[in-house]
Short mmCIF file of C-alpha atoms and ligand atoms in Angstrom, two decimals:
data_model
loop_
_atom_site.label_atom_id
_atom_site.label_comp_id
_atom_site.label_asym_id
_atom_site.label_seq_id
_atom_site.Cartn_x
_atom_site.Cartn_y
_atom_site.Cartn_z
CA MET A 1 0.00 0.00 0.00
CA LEU A 2 2.65 2.50 1.06
CA ASP A 3 4.72 1.16 -1.83
CA LYS A 4 2.03 2.19 -4.29
CA PHE A 5 1.82 5.61 -2.72
CA TYR A 6 5.54 6.26 -3.03
CA ASN A 7 5.63 4.85 -6.53
CA LEU A 8 3.41 7.71 -7.59
CA PHE A 9 6.11 10.19 -6.70
CA SER A 10 9.36 8.27 -6.94
CA ARG A 11 11.43 6.86 -9.69
CA ASP A 12 13.45 3.86 -8.67
CA ILE A 13 17.07 4.28 -9.55
CA GLY A 14 20.36 2.49 -9.98
CA ILE A 15 23.55 4.31 -9.03
CA ASP A 16 27.16 3.68 -9.91
CA LEU A 17 28.90 5.53 -7.12
CA GLY A 18 32.32 5.62 -8.75
CA THR A 19 35.46 7.29 -7.47
CA ALA A 20 35.68 9.36 -10.64
CA THR A 21 32.19 9.27 -12.12
CA ILE A 22 28.70 8.99 -10.68
CA LEU A 23 26.05 7.62 -13.00
CA VAL A 24 22.34 7.33 -12.35
CA TYR A 25 19.88 5.08 -14.15
CA VAL A 26 16.17 5.68 -13.82
CA ALA A 27 13.95 2.61 -14.08
CA GLY A 28 12.06 2.53 -17.34
CA LYS A 29 14.06 5.44 -18.68
CA GLY A 30 17.80 4.78 -18.82
CA ILE A 31 20.91 6.70 -17.83
CA VAL A 32 20.04 10.28 -16.92
CA ILE A 33 23.12 11.42 -15.02
CA ASN A 34 26.79 10.95 -15.86
CA GLU A 35 28.96 13.42 -13.94
CA PRO A 36 32.28 13.53 -12.11
CA SER A 37 32.00 12.55 -8.43
CA VAL A 38 33.46 15.84 -7.33
CA VAL A 39 32.25 18.41 -4.81
CA ALA A 40 33.48 21.96 -4.18
CA VAL A 41 33.29 23.06 -0.55
CA ASN A 42 33.68 26.46 1.05
CA LYS A 43 36.03 25.74 3.94
CA LYS A 44 35.06 28.88 5.84
CA THR A 45 31.35 28.07 6.00
CA ASN A 46 31.60 24.32 5.41
CA GLN A 47 29.02 24.70 2.70
CA VAL A 48 28.88 22.87 -0.60
CA VAL A 49 29.41 25.33 -3.44
CA ALA A 50 29.11 23.05 -6.47
CA ILE A 51 28.61 19.39 -7.30
CA GLY A 52 29.49 17.27 -10.33
CA SER A 53 30.67 18.77 -13.63
CA GLU A 54 30.45 22.27 -12.26
CA ALA A 55 32.73 21.38 -9.34
CA LYS A 56 35.24 19.57 -11.55
CA LYS A 57 35.73 22.69 -13.65
CA MET A 58 36.89 24.46 -10.48
CA ALA A 59 39.57 21.89 -9.61
CA GLY A 60 43.02 23.44 -9.36
CA ARG A 61 41.56 26.91 -9.95
CA THR A 62 40.00 27.74 -6.60
CA PRO A 63 40.76 30.52 -4.14
CA ALA A 64 42.21 29.38 -0.83
CA HIS A 65 38.89 29.05 0.99
CA ILE A 66 37.31 26.69 -1.54
CA SER A 67 38.50 23.14 -1.92
CA VAL A 68 37.46 20.65 -4.53
CA ILE A 69 36.98 17.24 -2.98
CA ARG A 70 36.52 13.78 -4.38
CA PRO A 71 34.65 12.20 -1.49
CA LEU A 72 35.07 8.66 -2.78
CA VAL A 73 38.71 8.63 -3.65
CA GLU A 74 40.15 5.12 -3.24
CA GLY A 75 36.76 3.57 -3.86
CA VAL A 76 35.42 4.01 -0.38
CA ILE A 77 33.62 6.82 1.33
CA SER A 78 36.44 8.92 2.67
CA ASP A 79 34.14 11.81 3.40
CA PHE A 80 30.77 10.62 4.59
CA GLU A 81 28.89 13.91 4.85
CA ILE A 82 29.98 15.16 1.48
CA THR A 83 29.11 11.83 -0.14
CA GLU A 84 25.67 12.07 1.38
CA GLU A 85 25.17 15.59 0.03
CA MET A 86 26.33 14.51 -3.38
CA LEU A 87 24.02 11.49 -3.45
CA GLY A 88 21.12 13.59 -2.23
CA TYR A 89 21.78 16.18 -4.92
CA PHE A 90 21.66 13.60 -7.70
CA ILE A 91 18.65 11.76 -6.27
CA ARG A 92 16.77 15.06 -6.08
CA LYS A 93 17.90 16.01 -9.56
CA VAL A 94 16.20 12.88 -10.87
CA HIS A 95 12.99 13.84 -9.12
CA GLN A 96 13.00 17.49 -10.13
CA ASP A 97 9.74 17.28 -11.99
CA THR A 98 7.88 15.34 -9.30
CA TRP A 99 6.73 16.29 -5.88
CA GLN A 100 10.13 16.09 -4.28
CA ALA A 101 9.13 15.94 -0.65
CA LEU A 102 7.32 12.68 -1.35
CA ALA A 103 9.96 11.14 -3.57
CA ARG A 104 11.22 8.10 -1.68
CA PRO A 105 12.75 5.90 -4.35
CA LYS A 106 14.11 2.39 -4.13
CA VAL A 107 17.79 2.53 -4.89
CA VAL A 108 20.40 0.00 -6.01
CA VAL A 109 23.96 1.17 -5.42
CA GLY A 110 27.06 -0.48 -6.86
CA VAL A 111 30.11 -0.61 -4.56
CA PRO A 112 33.63 -1.94 -5.11
CA SER A 113 34.14 -5.62 -4.26
CA GLY A 114 35.76 -6.37 -0.93
CA ILE A 115 34.40 -3.30 0.78
CA THR A 116 34.04 -3.63 4.54
CA ASN A 117 30.79 -3.81 6.48
CA VAL A 118 31.44 -0.40 7.91
CA GLU A 119 31.76 1.04 4.43
CA ILE A 120 28.63 -0.77 3.28
CA ARG A 121 26.74 0.77 6.16
CA ALA A 122 28.12 4.18 5.24
CA VAL A 123 26.85 3.86 1.66
CA ARG A 124 23.48 2.63 2.88
CA ASP A 125 23.10 5.42 5.40
CA ALA A 126 24.18 8.03 2.87
CA ALA A 127 21.54 6.84 0.40
CA LYS A 128 18.87 6.66 3.09
CA ASN A 129 19.61 10.09 4.44
CA ALA A 130 19.54 11.28 0.87
CA GLY A 131 15.91 10.17 0.65
CA ALA A 132 15.94 6.53 -0.46
CA ARG A 133 13.21 4.34 1.00
CA GLU A 134 14.97 1.05 0.28
CA VAL A 135 18.66 0.66 -0.36
CA HIS A 136 20.08 -2.40 -2.06
CA ILE A 137 23.76 -2.86 -2.47
CA VAL A 138 25.50 -4.84 -5.19
CA GLU A 139 29.17 -5.45 -5.80
CA GLU A 140 30.26 -3.56 -8.88
CA PRO A 141 31.81 -6.53 -10.74
CA ILE A 142 28.47 -8.33 -10.54
CA ALA A 143 26.60 -5.24 -11.65
CA ALA A 144 29.05 -4.80 -14.53
CA ALA A 145 28.63 -8.45 -15.55
CA ILE A 146 24.85 -8.03 -15.58
CA GLY A 147 25.25 -4.73 -17.43
CA VAL A 148 27.19 -6.36 -20.26
CA ARG A 149 24.84 -9.34 -20.13
CA LEU A 150 27.28 -12.05 -19.15
CA PRO A 151 25.46 -15.26 -18.16
CA ILE A 152 26.25 -14.84 -14.47
CA TYR A 153 23.83 -17.51 -13.28
CA ASP A 154 25.34 -20.24 -15.45
CA PRO A 155 27.88 -22.67 -14.01
CA VAL A 156 30.65 -21.10 -16.09
CA GLY A 157 33.48 -18.80 -15.07
CA ASN A 158 33.40 -15.17 -16.18
CA ILE A 159 36.15 -12.72 -15.35
CA ILE A 160 35.59 -8.99 -15.16
CA ILE A 161 38.28 -6.34 -14.78
CA ASP A 162 36.97 -2.88 -13.94
CA ILE A 163 39.63 -0.17 -14.14
CA GLY A 164 38.14 3.00 -12.67
CA GLY A 165 39.63 6.17 -11.23
CA GLY A 166 40.62 5.16 -7.70
CA THR A 167 40.35 1.38 -7.85
CA THR A 168 40.59 -1.62 -10.10
CA ASP A 169 38.35 -4.59 -9.41
CA ILE A 170 39.26 -8.02 -10.72
CA ALA A 171 36.62 -10.68 -10.14
CA VAL A 172 35.74 -14.19 -11.24
CA ILE A 173 31.99 -14.76 -11.23
CA SER A 174 30.09 -18.02 -11.50
CA LEU A 175 26.60 -19.17 -10.47
CA GLY A 176 25.53 -15.66 -9.48
CA GLY A 177 28.38 -14.99 -7.08
CA ILE A 178 31.96 -13.83 -6.85
CA VAL A 179 34.27 -16.85 -6.64
CA ILE A 180 37.41 -14.83 -6.13
CA SER A 181 38.25 -11.17 -6.41
CA LYS A 182 40.88 -8.56 -5.83
CA ASN A 183 40.48 -4.84 -5.32
CA MET A 184 43.50 -2.68 -6.01
CA ARG A 185 44.19 0.99 -5.45
CA ILE A 186 45.89 1.21 -8.82
CA ALA A 187 43.74 2.68 -11.59
CA GLY A 188 43.30 5.87 -13.62
CA ASP A 189 44.31 8.24 -10.80
CA LYS A 190 47.53 6.32 -10.26
CA PHE A 191 48.35 6.65 -13.96
CA ASP A 192 47.81 10.42 -13.61
CA GLN A 193 50.09 10.53 -10.56
CA ASP A 194 52.71 8.50 -12.46
CA ILE A 195 52.61 11.13 -15.21
CA ILE A 196 52.98 13.98 -12.69
CA ASP A 197 56.00 12.23 -11.14
CA TYR A 198 57.54 11.53 -14.52
CA MET A 199 57.17 15.13 -15.70
CA ARG A 200 58.80 16.31 -12.49
CA ASP A 201 61.70 13.83 -12.67
CA GLU A 202 62.40 13.83 -16.41
CA PHE A 203 61.28 17.28 -17.57
CA LYS A 204 61.64 19.20 -14.31
CA ILE A 205 58.21 20.72 -14.62
CA LEU A 206 55.30 20.66 -12.29
CA ILE A 207 51.85 19.86 -13.67
CA GLY A 208 48.44 19.42 -12.02
CA GLU A 209 46.16 16.37 -11.90
CA LYS A 210 43.83 17.69 -14.57
CA THR A 211 46.71 18.27 -16.99
CA ALA A 212 48.10 14.81 -16.26
CA GLU A 213 44.72 13.25 -17.03
CA ASP A 214 44.44 15.26 -20.25
CA ILE A 215 47.86 14.01 -21.36
CA LYS A 216 46.93 10.42 -20.55
CA ILE A 217 43.73 10.64 -22.57
CA ALA A 218 45.38 12.50 -25.46
CA ILE A 219 48.45 10.32 -25.99
CA GLY A 220 48.58 7.59 -23.33
CA SER A 221 49.20 4.00 -24.44
CA VAL A 222 50.54 0.77 -23.04
CA SER A 223 52.34 -0.47 -26.14
CA LYS A 224 53.33 1.15 -29.46
CA THR A 225 50.26 2.19 -31.42
CA GLY A 226 51.81 2.55 -34.88
CA GLU A 227 51.33 6.30 -35.03
CA GLY A 228 53.68 8.33 -32.89
CA LEU A 229 51.63 10.62 -30.65
CA GLU A 230 52.75 13.80 -28.96
CA THR A 231 51.34 16.76 -27.16
CA VAL A 232 52.47 20.10 -25.83
CA VAL A 233 52.44 20.30 -22.05
CA ARG A 234 52.50 23.51 -20.05
CA GLY A 235 53.65 23.54 -16.48
CA ARG A 236 55.81 25.36 -13.99
CA ASP A 237 59.56 25.03 -14.34
CA LEU A 238 60.86 23.60 -11.09
CA VAL A 239 64.09 25.57 -11.28
CA SER A 240 62.99 29.02 -12.49
CA GLY A 241 59.47 28.83 -11.12
CA LEU A 242 58.19 30.24 -14.42
CA PRO A 243 55.80 28.70 -16.94
CA ARG A 244 57.42 26.45 -19.53
CA GLU A 245 56.25 24.32 -22.48
CA VAL A 246 57.58 20.92 -23.40
CA VAL A 247 56.68 18.34 -26.04
CA VAL A 248 55.82 14.96 -24.57
CA THR A 249 55.51 11.75 -26.60
CA ASP A 250 53.59 8.50 -26.22
CA THR A 251 56.90 6.79 -25.39
CA ASP A 252 57.33 9.08 -22.37
CA ILE A 253 53.86 8.27 -21.10
CA ARG A 254 54.40 4.53 -21.56
CA GLU A 255 57.54 4.80 -19.49
CA ALA A 256 55.67 6.78 -16.84
CA ILE A 257 52.85 4.31 -16.35
CA ILE A 258 54.46 0.96 -17.15
CA LYS A 259 55.06 -0.02 -13.53
CA SER A 260 51.45 0.50 -12.58
CA VAL A 261 50.26 -1.42 -15.63
CA ARG A 262 52.55 -4.31 -14.72
CA SER A 263 51.08 -4.38 -11.21
CA LEU A 264 47.60 -4.73 -12.67
CA VAL A 265 48.70 -7.54 -14.97
CA ARG A 266 50.37 -9.30 -12.05
CA ALA A 267 47.25 -8.97 -9.89
CA THR A 268 45.11 -10.41 -12.67
CA ARG A 269 47.49 -13.31 -13.03
CA GLU A 270 47.27 -13.95 -9.28
CA VAL A 271 43.49 -14.00 -9.40
CA ILE A 272 43.62 -16.51 -12.24
CA GLU A 273 46.17 -18.63 -10.36
CA ASP A 274 43.76 -18.86 -7.43
CA THR A 275 40.78 -19.70 -9.62
CA PRO A 276 39.54 -23.31 -9.46
CA PRO A 277 40.66 -25.32 -12.52
CA GLU A 278 37.20 -25.92 -14.00
CA LEU A 279 36.61 -22.19 -14.14
CA ILE A 280 40.05 -21.53 -15.64
CA SER A 281 39.16 -23.47 -18.72
CA ASP A 282 35.98 -21.40 -19.10
CA ILE A 283 37.97 -18.21 -18.76
CA MET A 284 40.58 -19.27 -21.32
CA HIS A 285 37.78 -20.06 -23.69
CA ARG A 286 35.50 -17.09 -23.01
CA GLY A 287 38.12 -14.45 -22.26
CA ILE A 288 38.24 -11.46 -19.94
CA MET A 289 35.70 -8.62 -20.00
CA MET A 290 37.37 -5.27 -19.34
CA VAL A 291 35.27 -2.26 -18.28
CA GLY A 292 35.66 1.16 -16.63
CA GLY A 293 37.26 4.35 -17.93
CA GLY A 294 40.75 2.85 -17.66
CA SER A 295 39.91 0.36 -20.40
CA PHE A 296 40.10 3.24 -22.91
CA LEU A 297 43.86 3.47 -22.47
CA ARG A 298 45.32 2.59 -25.86
CA ASN A 299 46.41 -1.06 -26.21
CA LEU A 300 45.73 -1.89 -22.59
CA ALA A 301 43.39 -4.74 -23.50
CA ALA A 302 45.88 -6.07 -26.08
CA VAL A 303 48.75 -6.04 -23.60
CA PHE A 304 46.67 -7.81 -20.95
CA GLY A 305 45.68 -10.38 -23.55
CA SER A 306 49.21 -11.16 -24.62
CA GLU A 307 50.64 -11.15 -21.08
CA ILE A 308 47.95 -13.37 -19.65
CA LYS A 309 47.33 -15.40 -22.81
CA VAL A 310 43.59 -14.98 -22.61
CA PRO A 311 41.50 -12.93 -25.06
CA VAL A 312 40.36 -9.59 -23.64
CA HIS A 313 37.09 -8.00 -24.72
CA ILE A 314 35.88 -4.45 -24.17
CA PRO A 315 32.10 -4.04 -24.44
CA ASP A 316 30.36 -1.16 -26.15
CA ASP A 317 30.38 1.71 -23.69
CA PRO A 318 32.58 0.23 -20.93
CA LEU A 319 32.02 3.34 -18.77
CA THR A 320 28.35 2.58 -18.22
CA ALA A 321 28.50 -1.19 -17.63
CA VAL A 322 28.03 -0.93 -13.86
CA VAL A 323 25.17 1.56 -13.94
CA ARG A 324 23.37 -0.38 -16.67
CA GLY A 325 23.68 -3.42 -14.40
CA THR A 326 22.19 -1.56 -11.43
CA GLY A 327 19.40 -0.44 -13.78
CA ILE A 328 18.62 -3.99 -14.85
CA ILE A 329 18.59 -4.99 -11.17
CA ILE A 330 16.23 -2.20 -10.06
CA GLU A 331 13.86 -3.11 -12.89
CA ASN A 332 13.92 -6.79 -11.83
CA LEU A 333 14.48 -6.69 -8.08
CA GLU A 334 12.76 -10.00 -7.37
CA LYS A 335 14.90 -11.87 -9.86
CA TYR A 336 18.17 -10.47 -8.58
CA LYS A 337 17.35 -10.46 -4.87
CA ASP A 338 19.86 -13.18 -4.03
CA ILE A 339 22.89 -11.40 -5.47
CA LEU A 340 22.43 -8.23 -3.42
CA ILE A 341 24.73 -7.78 -0.44
CA GLN A 342 22.13 -6.35 1.78
CA HIS A 343 18.42 -5.91 1.70
CA ASP A 344 16.76 -3.24 3.70
CA ASP A 345 13.19 -3.61 4.74
CA GLU A 346 10.83 -0.80 3.98
CA LEU A 347 11.40 2.20 6.17
CA PRO A 348 8.59 3.89 7.98
CA PRO A 349 7.52 7.09 6.24
CA LYS A 350 9.38 10.24 7.16
P1 ADP B 1 35.12 5.13 -11.41
O1 ADP B 1 34.29 3.89 -11.66
O2 ADP B 1 36.16 4.92 -10.36
O3 ADP B 1 34.26 6.32 -11.17
P2 ADP B 1 35.51 5.40 -14.29
O4 ADP B 1 35.15 4.04 -14.73
O5 ADP B 1 34.55 6.48 -14.55
O6 ADP B 1 35.94 5.40 -12.74
O7 ADP B 1 36.91 5.74 -14.95
C1 ADP B 1 37.57 6.93 -14.67
C2 ADP B 1 38.99 6.85 -15.10
O8 ADP B 1 39.06 6.55 -16.50
C3 ADP B 1 39.73 8.17 -14.90
O9 ADP B 1 40.98 7.91 -14.29
C4 ADP B 1 39.89 8.68 -16.32
O10 ADP B 1 41.06 9.46 -16.45
C5 ADP B 1 40.02 7.40 -17.09
N1 ADP B 1 39.73 7.59 -18.52
C6 ADP B 1 38.59 8.08 -19.06
N2 ADP B 1 38.72 8.16 -20.40
C7 ADP B 1 39.95 7.70 -20.70
C8 ADP B 1 40.70 7.55 -21.93
N3 ADP B 1 40.17 7.86 -23.12
N4 ADP B 1 41.96 7.04 -21.84
C9 ADP B 1 42.49 6.71 -20.65
N5 ADP B 1 41.85 6.84 -19.48
C10 ADP B 1 40.60 7.34 -19.50
MG1 MG B 2 33.44 2.22 -11.62
#
C-alpha cells in the first residue's frame, strides 16, 4: 500500500557511485546522469558550493577558501557527509519534476568488491539520508557483468576487470556470485600521478592532476600504437618557477605508467592462479571482460591479452556497464534479490 503511494512520486534508480564518475539510471528510462563525483566546498562556512561537472571545472583553480573534494577517492567513502550531500543532490535532480518531498525511491547502489561492512553501512546510510526508502547494495563486478549481459547464473566462469579512477576490481563470477576477487588501489588516478611524477623527474616541470589526465587521454598508451603521438604540455619550471612548455611523446607516457600497468597484470594473473581449474578453462575459452574508464587506455586490452594469454574484450560503452547493471537490477528486483549484499526492509515514512 505504502509502496504504491511512493511509486506515484518516486522513480526507482540504480547508481554507480564511482570514485571518478557517478552515473544514475532511472527505471524505465535509462541513464540520466553521468557526472564527475566531485564536490566543491567552502572551507570557511563548510558549505557545498558546487557538485558534479560544475565542481570539476573548479579543480586546481580555486581561491584558498574553496577546496574541490573527491569524497570517494580510493573507492570508499572517505568523506561521509559530502558523499551524502552529493548522493542527495543527484537523487533530487532525478525527481526534479515530481513532488520532491514525497519522492522516496528504491535505490540499487554499486560498490567496489571487498568493501568492509562499515563502508557498506556508510553507503546505505548516505543513500537513506539522501531520501531513499529502500537501499540495495551490489558489488560492482556483478553489476558490470549483468550490465554487459554475461550469463552470471550459469555454471561457467566469467572474469571482469573494472579499471576506474581510484580502484581496479578483478573478479571471477560463477553461479551468481563472486568466486574470487581482488580490489587494487591502482587505476586511472595512479596513472595520472605517475605522469605527474615523470614530468617532475624527467622534464623538471610541475603539472596538475587535470593536466596529467588530459595528457593520458590524449596520448597515453601501453604499447606502441603505430602512429607516434605527442602533445604540448605547459607547467611550472621547477628551477625558475616560471611557466614552460615541453613536447611529450607516447613513449614518455608509456615509461611513466608501465610499472602500474605491470602491477595490474600481475594482480590479474594472481586471481587466475587462485581460480579453481574448472573455471580456468571457461575463462581461457571465453576471455576477460574489461570495463571502466581505464579500459580506454590505448592497447591496454591487447597487452593484458598477450601477457595473460587470454583474449580480452571491451564491451560497447565500458564506462556505463556498472550503472546499466544496477538499472537492470532495479527493474527486476525479485529476480536479482539473491545477489544483493544487503536488503533493507521498507522504512517507515518520514
Ligand atoms: P570510477 O568507476 O572509479 O568512477 P571510471 O570508470 O569512470 O571510474 O573511470 C575513470 C577513469 O578513467 C579516470 O581515471 C579517467 O582518467 C580514465 N579515462 C577516461 N577516459 C579515458 C581515456 N580515453 N583514456 C584513458 N583513461 C581514461
Ligand atoms: Mg566504476
